[in-house]
Tab-separated table of C-alpha atoms and ligand atoms in Angstrom:
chain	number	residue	atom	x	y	z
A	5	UNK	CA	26.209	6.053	5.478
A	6	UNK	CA	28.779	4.488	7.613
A	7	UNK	CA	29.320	1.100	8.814
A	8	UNK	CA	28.035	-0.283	5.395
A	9	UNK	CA	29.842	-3.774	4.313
A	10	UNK	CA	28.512	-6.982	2.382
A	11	UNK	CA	27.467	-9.529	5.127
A	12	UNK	CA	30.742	-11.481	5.773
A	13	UNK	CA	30.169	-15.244	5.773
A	14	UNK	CA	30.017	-17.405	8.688
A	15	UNK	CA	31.882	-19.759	10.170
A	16	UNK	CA	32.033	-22.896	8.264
A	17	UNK	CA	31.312	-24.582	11.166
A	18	UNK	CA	27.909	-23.220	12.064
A	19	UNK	CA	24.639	-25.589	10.910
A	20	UNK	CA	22.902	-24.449	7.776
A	21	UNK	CA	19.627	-23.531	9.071
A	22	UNK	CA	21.341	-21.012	11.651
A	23	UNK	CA	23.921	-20.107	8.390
A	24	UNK	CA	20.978	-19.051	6.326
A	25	UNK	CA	18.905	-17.345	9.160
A	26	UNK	CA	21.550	-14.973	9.811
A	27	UNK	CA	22.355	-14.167	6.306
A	28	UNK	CA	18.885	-13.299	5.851
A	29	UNK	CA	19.012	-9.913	8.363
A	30	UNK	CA	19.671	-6.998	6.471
A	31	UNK	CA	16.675	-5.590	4.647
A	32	UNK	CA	17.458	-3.004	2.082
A	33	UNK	CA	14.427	-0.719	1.485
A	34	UNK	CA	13.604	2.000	-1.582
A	35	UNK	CA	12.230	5.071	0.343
A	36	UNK	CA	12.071	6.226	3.744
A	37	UNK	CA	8.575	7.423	4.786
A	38	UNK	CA	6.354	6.475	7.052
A	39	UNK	CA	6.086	2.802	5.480
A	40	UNK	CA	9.500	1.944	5.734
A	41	UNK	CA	9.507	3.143	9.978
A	42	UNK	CA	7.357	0.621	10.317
A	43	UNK	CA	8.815	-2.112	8.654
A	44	UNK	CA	12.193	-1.094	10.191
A	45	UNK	CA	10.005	-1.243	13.797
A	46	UNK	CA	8.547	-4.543	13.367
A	47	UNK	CA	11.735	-5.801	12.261
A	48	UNK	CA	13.392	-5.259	15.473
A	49	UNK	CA	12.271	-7.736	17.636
A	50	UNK	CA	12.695	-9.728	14.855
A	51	UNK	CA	16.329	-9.063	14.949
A	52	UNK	CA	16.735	-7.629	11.273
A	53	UNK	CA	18.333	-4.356	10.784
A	54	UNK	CA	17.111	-2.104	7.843
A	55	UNK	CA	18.446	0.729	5.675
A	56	UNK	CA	17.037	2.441	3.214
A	57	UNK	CA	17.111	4.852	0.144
A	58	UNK	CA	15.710	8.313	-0.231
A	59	UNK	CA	16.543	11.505	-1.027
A	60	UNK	CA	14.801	13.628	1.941
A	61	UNK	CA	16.909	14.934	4.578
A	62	UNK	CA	14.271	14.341	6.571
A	63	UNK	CA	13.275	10.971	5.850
A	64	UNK	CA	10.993	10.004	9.132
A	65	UNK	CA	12.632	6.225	8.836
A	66	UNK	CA	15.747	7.542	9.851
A	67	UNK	CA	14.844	7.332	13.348
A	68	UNK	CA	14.995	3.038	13.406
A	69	UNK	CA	16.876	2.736	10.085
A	70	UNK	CA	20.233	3.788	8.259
A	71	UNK	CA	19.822	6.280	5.380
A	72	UNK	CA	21.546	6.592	1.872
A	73	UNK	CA	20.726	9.674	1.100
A	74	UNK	CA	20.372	9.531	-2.654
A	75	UNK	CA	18.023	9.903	-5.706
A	76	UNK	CA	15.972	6.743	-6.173
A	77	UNK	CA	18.058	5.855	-9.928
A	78	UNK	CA	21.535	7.089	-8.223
A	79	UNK	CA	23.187	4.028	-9.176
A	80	UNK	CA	26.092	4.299	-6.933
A	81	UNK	CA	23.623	4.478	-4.429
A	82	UNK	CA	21.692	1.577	-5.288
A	83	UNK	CA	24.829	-0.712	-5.810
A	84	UNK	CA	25.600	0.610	-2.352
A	85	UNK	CA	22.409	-0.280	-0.858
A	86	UNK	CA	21.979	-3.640	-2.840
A	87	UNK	CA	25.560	-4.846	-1.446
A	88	UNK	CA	24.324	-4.018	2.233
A	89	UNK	CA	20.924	-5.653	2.070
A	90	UNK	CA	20.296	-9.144	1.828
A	91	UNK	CA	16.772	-8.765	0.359
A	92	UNK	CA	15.481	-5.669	-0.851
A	93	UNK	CA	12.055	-4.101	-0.825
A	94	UNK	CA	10.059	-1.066	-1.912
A	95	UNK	CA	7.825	1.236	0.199
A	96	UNK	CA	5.934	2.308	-2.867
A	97	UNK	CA	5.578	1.464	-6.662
A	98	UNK	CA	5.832	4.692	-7.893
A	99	UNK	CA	9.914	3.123	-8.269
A	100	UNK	CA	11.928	4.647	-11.624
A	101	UNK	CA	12.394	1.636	-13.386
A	102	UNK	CA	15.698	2.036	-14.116
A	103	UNK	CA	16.021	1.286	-10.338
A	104	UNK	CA	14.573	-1.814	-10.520
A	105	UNK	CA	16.258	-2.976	-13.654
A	106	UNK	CA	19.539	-2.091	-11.917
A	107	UNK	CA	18.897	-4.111	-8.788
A	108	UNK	CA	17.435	-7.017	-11.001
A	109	UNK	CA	21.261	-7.111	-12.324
A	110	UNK	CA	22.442	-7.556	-8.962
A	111	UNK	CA	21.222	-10.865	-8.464
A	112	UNK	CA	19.608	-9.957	-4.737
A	113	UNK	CA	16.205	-10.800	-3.360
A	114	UNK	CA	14.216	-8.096	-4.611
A	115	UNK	CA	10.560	-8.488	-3.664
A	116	UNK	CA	7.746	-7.981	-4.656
A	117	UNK	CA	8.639	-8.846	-8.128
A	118	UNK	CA	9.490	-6.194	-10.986
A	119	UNK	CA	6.348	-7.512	-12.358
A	120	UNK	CA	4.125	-6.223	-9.573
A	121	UNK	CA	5.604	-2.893	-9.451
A	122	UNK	CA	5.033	-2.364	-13.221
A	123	UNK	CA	1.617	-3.657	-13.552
A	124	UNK	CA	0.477	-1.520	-10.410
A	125	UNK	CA	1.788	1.874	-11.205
A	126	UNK	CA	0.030	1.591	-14.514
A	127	UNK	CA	-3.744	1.379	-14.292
A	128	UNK	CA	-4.452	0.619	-17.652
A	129	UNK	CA	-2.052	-2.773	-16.952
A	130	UNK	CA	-3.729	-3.142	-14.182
A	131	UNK	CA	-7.261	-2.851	-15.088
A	132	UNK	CA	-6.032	-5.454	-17.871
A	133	UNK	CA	-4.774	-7.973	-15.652
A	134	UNK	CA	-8.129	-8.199	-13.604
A	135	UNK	CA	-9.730	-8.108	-16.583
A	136	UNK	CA	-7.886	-11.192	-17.223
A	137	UNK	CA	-8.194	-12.910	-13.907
A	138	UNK	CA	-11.816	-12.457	-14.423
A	139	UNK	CA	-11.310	-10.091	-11.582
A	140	UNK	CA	-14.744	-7.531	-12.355
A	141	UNK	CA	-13.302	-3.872	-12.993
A	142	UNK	CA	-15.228	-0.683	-14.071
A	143	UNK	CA	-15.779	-0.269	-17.632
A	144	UNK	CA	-12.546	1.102	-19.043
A	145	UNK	CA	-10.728	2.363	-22.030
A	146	UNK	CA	-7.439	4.151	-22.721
A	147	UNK	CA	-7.014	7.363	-24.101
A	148	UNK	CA	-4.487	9.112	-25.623
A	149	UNK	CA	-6.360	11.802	-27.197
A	150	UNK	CA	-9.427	14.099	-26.368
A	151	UNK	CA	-11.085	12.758	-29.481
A	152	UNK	CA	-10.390	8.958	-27.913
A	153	UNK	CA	-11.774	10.748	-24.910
A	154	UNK	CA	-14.680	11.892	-26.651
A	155	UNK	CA	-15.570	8.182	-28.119
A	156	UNK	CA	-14.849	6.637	-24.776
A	157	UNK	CA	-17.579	8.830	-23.172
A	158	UNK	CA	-19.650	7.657	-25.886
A	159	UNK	CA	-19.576	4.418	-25.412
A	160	UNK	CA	-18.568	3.752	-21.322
A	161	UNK	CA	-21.396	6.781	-20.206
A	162	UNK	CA	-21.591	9.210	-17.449
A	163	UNK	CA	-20.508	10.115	-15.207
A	164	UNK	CA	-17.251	8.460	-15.387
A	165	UNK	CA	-13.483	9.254	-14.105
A	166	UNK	CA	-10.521	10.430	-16.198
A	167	UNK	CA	-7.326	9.432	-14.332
A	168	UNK	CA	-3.632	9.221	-15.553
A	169	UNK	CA	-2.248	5.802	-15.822
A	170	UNK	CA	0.037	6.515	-13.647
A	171	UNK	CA	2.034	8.732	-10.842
A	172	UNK	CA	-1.894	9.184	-9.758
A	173	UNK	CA	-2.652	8.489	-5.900
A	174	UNK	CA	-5.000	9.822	-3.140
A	175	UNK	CA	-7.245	11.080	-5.742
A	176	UNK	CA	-4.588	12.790	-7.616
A	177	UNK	CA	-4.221	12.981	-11.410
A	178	UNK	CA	-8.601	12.071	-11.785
A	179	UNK	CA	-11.185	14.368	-12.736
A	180	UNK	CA	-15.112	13.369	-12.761
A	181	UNK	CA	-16.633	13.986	-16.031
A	182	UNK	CA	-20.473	14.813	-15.829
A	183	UNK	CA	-21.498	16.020	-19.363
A	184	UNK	CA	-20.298	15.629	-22.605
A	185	UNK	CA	-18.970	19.180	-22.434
A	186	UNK	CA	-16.381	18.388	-19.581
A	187	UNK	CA	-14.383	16.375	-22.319
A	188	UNK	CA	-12.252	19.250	-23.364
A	189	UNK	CA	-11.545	21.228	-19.534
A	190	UNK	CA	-10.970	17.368	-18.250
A	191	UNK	CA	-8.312	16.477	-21.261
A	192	UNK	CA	-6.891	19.798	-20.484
A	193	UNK	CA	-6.678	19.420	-16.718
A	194	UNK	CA	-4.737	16.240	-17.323
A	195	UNK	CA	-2.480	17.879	-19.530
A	196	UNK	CA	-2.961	15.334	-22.177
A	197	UNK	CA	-0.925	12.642	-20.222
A	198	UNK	CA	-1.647	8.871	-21.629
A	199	UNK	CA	-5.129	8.079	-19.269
A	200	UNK	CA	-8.116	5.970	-18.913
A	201	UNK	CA	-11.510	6.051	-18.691
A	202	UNK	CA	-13.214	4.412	-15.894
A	203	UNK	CA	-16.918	3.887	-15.707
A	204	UNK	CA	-18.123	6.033	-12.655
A	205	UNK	CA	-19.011	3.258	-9.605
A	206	UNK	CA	-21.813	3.840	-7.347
A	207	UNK	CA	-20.531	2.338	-4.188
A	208	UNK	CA	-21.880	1.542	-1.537
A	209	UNK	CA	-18.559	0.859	0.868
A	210	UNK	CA	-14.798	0.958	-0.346
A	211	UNK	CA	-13.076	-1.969	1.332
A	212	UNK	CA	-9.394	-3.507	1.062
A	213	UNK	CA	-8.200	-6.506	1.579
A	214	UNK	CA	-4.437	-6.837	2.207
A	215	UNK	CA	-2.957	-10.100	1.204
A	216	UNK	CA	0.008	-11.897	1.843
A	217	UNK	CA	2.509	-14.224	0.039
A	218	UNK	CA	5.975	-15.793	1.232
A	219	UNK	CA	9.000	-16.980	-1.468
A	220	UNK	CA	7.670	-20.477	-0.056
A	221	UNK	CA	4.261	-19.727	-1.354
A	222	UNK	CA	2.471	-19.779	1.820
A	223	UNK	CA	-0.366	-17.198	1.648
A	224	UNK	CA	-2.314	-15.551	3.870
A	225	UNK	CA	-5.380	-13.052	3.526
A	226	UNK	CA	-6.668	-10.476	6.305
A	227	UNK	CA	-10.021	-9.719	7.160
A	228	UNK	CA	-11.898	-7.467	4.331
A	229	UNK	CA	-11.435	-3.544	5.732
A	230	UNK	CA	-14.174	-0.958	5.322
A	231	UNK	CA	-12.411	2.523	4.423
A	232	UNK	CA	-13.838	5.975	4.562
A	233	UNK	CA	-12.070	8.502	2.295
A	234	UNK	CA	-12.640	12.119	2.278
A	235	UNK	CA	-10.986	14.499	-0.189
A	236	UNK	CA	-9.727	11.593	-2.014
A	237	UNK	CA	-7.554	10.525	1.312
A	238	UNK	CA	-8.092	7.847	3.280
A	239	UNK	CA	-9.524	9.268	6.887
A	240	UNK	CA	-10.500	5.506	8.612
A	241	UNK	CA	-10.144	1.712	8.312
A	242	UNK	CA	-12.056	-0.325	9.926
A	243	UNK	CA	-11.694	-4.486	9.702
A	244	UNK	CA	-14.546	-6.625	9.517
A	245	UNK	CA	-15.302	-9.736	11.058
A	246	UNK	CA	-16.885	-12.397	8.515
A	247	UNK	CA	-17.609	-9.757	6.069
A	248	UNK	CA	-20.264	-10.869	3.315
A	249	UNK	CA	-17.274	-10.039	0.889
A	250	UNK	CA	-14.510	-11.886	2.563
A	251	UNK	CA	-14.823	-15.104	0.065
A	252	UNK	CA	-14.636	-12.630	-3.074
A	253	UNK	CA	-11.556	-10.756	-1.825
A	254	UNK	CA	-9.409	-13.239	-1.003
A	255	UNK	CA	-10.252	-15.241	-4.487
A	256	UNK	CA	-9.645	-12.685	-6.284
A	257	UNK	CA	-6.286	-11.410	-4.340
A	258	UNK	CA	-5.160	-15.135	-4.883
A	259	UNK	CA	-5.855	-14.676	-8.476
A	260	UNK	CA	-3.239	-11.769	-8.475
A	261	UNK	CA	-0.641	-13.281	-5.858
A	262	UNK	CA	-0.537	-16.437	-7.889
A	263	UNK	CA	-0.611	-14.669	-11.343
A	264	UNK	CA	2.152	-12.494	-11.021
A	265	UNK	CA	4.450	-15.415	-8.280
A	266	UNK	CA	3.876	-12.380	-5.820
A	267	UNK	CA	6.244	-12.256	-3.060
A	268	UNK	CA	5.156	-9.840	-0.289
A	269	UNK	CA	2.247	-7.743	0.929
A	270	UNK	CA	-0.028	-7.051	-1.408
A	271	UNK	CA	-3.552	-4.973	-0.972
A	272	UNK	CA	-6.506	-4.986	-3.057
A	273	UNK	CA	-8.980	-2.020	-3.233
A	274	UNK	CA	-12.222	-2.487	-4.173
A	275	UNK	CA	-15.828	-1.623	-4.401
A	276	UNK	CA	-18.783	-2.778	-2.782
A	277	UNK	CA	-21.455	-2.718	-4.860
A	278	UNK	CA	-25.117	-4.175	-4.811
A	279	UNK	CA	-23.781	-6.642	-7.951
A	280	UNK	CA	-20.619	-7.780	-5.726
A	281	UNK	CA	-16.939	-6.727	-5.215
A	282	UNK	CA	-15.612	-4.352	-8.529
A	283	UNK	CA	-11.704	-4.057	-8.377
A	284	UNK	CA	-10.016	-0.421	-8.051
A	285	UNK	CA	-6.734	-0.613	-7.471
A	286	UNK	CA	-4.018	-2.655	-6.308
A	287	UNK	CA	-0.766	-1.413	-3.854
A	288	UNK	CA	2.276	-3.841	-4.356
A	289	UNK	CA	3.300	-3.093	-1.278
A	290	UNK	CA	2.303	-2.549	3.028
A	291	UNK	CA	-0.729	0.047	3.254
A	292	UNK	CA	-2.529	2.569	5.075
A	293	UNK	CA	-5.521	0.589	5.407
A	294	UNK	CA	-3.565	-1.983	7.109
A	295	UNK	CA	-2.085	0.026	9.729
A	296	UNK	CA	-5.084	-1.077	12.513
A	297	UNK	CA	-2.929	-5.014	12.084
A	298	UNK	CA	0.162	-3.156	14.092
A	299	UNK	CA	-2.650	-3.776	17.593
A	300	UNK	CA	-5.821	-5.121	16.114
A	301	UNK	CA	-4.358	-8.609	14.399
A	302	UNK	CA	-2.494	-10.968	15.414
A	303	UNK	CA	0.772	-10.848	13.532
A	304	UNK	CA	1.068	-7.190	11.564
A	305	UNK	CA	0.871	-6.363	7.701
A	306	UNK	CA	4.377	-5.072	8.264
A	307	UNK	CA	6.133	-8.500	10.189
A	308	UNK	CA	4.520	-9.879	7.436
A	309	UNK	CA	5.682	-8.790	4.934
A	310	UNK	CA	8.938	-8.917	6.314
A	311	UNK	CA	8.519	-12.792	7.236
A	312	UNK	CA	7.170	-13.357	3.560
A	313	UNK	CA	10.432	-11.698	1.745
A	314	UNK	CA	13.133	-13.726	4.449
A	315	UNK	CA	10.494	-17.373	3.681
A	316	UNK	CA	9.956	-17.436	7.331
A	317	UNK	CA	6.710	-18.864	8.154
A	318	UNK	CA	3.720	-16.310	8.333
A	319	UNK	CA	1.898	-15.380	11.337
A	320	UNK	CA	-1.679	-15.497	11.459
A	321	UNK	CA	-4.006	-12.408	9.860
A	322	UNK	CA	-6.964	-13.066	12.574
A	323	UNK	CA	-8.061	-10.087	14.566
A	324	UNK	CA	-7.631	-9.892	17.781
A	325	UNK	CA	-10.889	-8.278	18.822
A	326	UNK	CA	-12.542	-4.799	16.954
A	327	UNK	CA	-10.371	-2.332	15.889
A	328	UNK	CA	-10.919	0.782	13.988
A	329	UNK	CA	-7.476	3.501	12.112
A	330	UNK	CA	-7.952	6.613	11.836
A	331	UNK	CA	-5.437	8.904	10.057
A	332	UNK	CA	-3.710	11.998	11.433
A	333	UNK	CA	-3.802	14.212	8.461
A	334	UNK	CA	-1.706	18.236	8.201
A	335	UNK	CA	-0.836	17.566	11.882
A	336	UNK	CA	-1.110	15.289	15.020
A	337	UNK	CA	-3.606	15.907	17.719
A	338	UNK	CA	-2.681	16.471	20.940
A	339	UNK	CA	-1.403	13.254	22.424
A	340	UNK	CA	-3.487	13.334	25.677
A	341	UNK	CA	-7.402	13.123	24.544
A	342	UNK	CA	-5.994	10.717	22.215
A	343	UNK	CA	-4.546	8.361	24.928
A	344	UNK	CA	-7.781	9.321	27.144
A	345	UNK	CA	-9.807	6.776	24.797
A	346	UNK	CA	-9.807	3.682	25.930
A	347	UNK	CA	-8.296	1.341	23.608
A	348	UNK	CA	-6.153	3.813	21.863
A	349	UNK	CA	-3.080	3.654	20.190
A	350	UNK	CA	-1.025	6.609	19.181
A	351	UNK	CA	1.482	6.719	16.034
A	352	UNK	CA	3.466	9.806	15.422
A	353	UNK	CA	5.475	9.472	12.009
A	354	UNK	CA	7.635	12.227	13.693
A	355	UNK	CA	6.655	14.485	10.245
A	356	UNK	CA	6.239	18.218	10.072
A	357	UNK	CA	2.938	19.333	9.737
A	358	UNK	CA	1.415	20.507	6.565
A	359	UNK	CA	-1.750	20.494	4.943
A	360	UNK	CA	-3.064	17.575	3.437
A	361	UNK	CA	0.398	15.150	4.658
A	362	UNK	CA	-0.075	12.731	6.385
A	363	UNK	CA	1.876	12.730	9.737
A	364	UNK	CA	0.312	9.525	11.518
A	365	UNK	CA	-2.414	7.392	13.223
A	366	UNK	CA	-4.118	6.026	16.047
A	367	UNK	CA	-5.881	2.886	16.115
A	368	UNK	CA	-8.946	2.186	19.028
A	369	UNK	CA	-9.127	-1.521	19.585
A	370	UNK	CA	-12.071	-3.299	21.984
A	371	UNK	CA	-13.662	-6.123	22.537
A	372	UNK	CA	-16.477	-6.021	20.501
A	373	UNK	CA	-18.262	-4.136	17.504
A	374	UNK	CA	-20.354	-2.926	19.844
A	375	UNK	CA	-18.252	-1.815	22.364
A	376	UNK	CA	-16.104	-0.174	19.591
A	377	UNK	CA	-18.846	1.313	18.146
A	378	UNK	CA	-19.539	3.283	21.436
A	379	UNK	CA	-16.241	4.410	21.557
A	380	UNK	CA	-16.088	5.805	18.330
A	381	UNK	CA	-19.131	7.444	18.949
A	382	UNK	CA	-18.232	8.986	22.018
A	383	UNK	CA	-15.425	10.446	21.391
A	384	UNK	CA	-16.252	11.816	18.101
A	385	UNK	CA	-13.856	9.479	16.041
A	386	UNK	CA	-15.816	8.157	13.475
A	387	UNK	CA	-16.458	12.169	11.934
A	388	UNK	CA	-12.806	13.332	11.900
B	405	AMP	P1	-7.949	5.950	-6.729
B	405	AMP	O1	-6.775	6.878	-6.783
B	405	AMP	O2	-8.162	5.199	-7.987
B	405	AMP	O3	-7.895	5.040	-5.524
B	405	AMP	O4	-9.248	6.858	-6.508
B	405	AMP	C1	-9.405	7.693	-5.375
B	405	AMP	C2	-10.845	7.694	-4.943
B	405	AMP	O5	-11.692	8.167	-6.004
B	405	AMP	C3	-11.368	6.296	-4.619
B	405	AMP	O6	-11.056	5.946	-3.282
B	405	AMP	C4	-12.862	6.492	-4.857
B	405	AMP	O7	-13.463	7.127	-3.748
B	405	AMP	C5	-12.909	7.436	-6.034
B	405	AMP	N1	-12.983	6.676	-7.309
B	405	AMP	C6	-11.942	6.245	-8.058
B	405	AMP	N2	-12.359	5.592	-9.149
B	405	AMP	C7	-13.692	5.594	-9.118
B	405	AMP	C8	-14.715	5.049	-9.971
B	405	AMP	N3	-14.435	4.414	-11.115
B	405	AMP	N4	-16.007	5.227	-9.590
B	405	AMP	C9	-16.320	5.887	-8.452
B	405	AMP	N5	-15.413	6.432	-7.615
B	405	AMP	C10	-14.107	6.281	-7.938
């Protein structure tokens, strides 16, 4: 990477305030997918510059950010990085900790905390902590054997879900027991990796709600967001105005943000269920079902997040009208039916196609519900 020096200091002589604002512009990010393009976008106008670290030579952030090219624990690479960036950030959890014990040594703004990151790529840590917020979770238990498998089944029921604790996302790393017998095939699918058992939820929406929280402890939640998942990825997102559920979500994504002193975006997954709101999952981090905030709110997930990690004041999380994602998944459609709907927003991540990947997203804002509603219907959205 060239060009790549520790921010010199300013002139003595400037004020403070201006001092600090402009040594808070260069934001260091772990990986270089879709996630971190958009964070580098929205932090444009903002006038931050961004660089980041992954090893793909064809990271799609490359476009609006510097790369170091490098392996995620290349130390070199991350003392590189860390002396370039004035705060850093992540892009996903799935971070080697040795990374993030590394930057911690550096004494740099490194948000969200290392806390976060550990409890959320772990979901029997994570099931724990909501189970300590008083945050209502499946019934779970952690295995680490078929026989523990075996007793768990016993006593949680079925059907339930056997999922590693962690590297597991979109459905990945999970298989749905239905009978006693799919103990053993299950235990061996999942290649006796350290697991848990969740109690199988009968849902009847999954929703998210993406929260955010500044270093100055300012908070702010967005409206709850219905998503529809098909082949255990996420196909559409679609906020809600004064869900039912909104009070539950944002009490218990406060309960997390003010737990763990989070610093950043955060989203919660849950279920909707005739009982109330049960907790899945939670992303330390800018999400997918966020992406409809880049037209349909008024300040994005991804500014921010970006204005919570620099303590700039947050902008407001209210929508601007309806809005609905939907996610581009082996390849982009064309681009002109896509523009042809009113309302509609297209995202390219610039990615090469390929099954399953996803490679971007459009969002449809409107007026209304109802007037969305007929869009989506129209043109076939709410089906792909
Ligand atoms: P996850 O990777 O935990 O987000 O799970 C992927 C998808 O599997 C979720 O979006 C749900 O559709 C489904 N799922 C996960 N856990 C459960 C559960 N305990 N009960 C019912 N469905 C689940």
């Amino acid at each position: 990477m060239s060009g790549f020096s520790a921010a010199a200091p300013d002139s003595a002589e400037a004020p403070r305030a201006a001092q600090d604002a402009a040594l808070l512009r260069r934001i260091g990010i772990l990986g270089g997918g879709q996630l971190a393009r958009m964070l580098a976008l929205a932090g444009h106008p903002l006038g931050l510059e961004a660089a980041f670290l992954d090893p793909a030579p064809d990271a799609c952030a490359a476009v609006v950010a510097r790369q170091l090219r490098g392996a995620y624990d290349d130390g070199a690479k991350l003392e590189e990085l860390s002396a370039w960036a004035d705060v850093i950030t992540y892009e996903f959890e799935n971070v080697p900790p040795q990374a993030v014990h590394l930057l911690e040594q550096q004494e740099k703004r490194v948000y969200p905390p290392a806390q976060a990151l550990a409890i959320s790529r772990d979901r029997l840590s994570e099931k724990t902590l909501f189970t300590e917020l008083g945050i209502p979770t499946p019934a779970f238990a952690a295995i680490e054997s078929l026989e523990a498998l075996q007793e768990a089944v016993r006593i949680i029921g079925l059907p339930a879900v056997l999922k590693t604790r962690t590297m597991g996302y979109d459905g990945k790393g999970q298989v749905v027991l239905r009978k006693v017998e799919d103990c053993t095939a299950a235990w061996e699918q999942i290649q006796g990796r350290s697991a848990i058992l969740e109690g199988f939820v009968s849902f009847t929406r999954e929703v998210s709600i993406i929260a955010v929280r500044s270093s100055t402890g300012e908070e702010a939640f967005y409206p709850v967001t219905e998503n529809i998942h098909r082949e255990g990825i996420l196909r559409l997102s679609r906020p809600r105005r004064n869900d039912p559920r909104q009070g539950a979500a944002e009490t218990y994504a406060k309960k997390i943000l003010d737990r763990l002193q989070y610093v950043g975006v955060l989203t919660l997954e849950l279920f909707d269920t005739p009982q109330g709101l049960v907790a899945n999952e939670t992303a330390p981090r800018v999400h997918n079902s966020g992406h409809w905030t880049i037209e349909g709110a008024c300040t994005s997930q991804f500014e921010n997040h970006l204005r919570a990690i620099l303590g700039l004041p947050l902008g407001s999380t209210a929508l601007r009208g309806a809005a609905a994602m939907i996610n581009c998944i082996g390849a982009m459609p064309d681009i002109h039916p896509i523009l042809a709907i009113p309302g509609a927003h297209y995202h390219s991540y610039g990615k090469e196609a390929r099954p399953g990947r996803k490679v971007g997203h459009y969002t449809i804002t409107a007026d209304s519900d109802e007037a969305l509603d007929a869009i989506l219907e129209r043109y076939g959205c709410s089906s792909i």
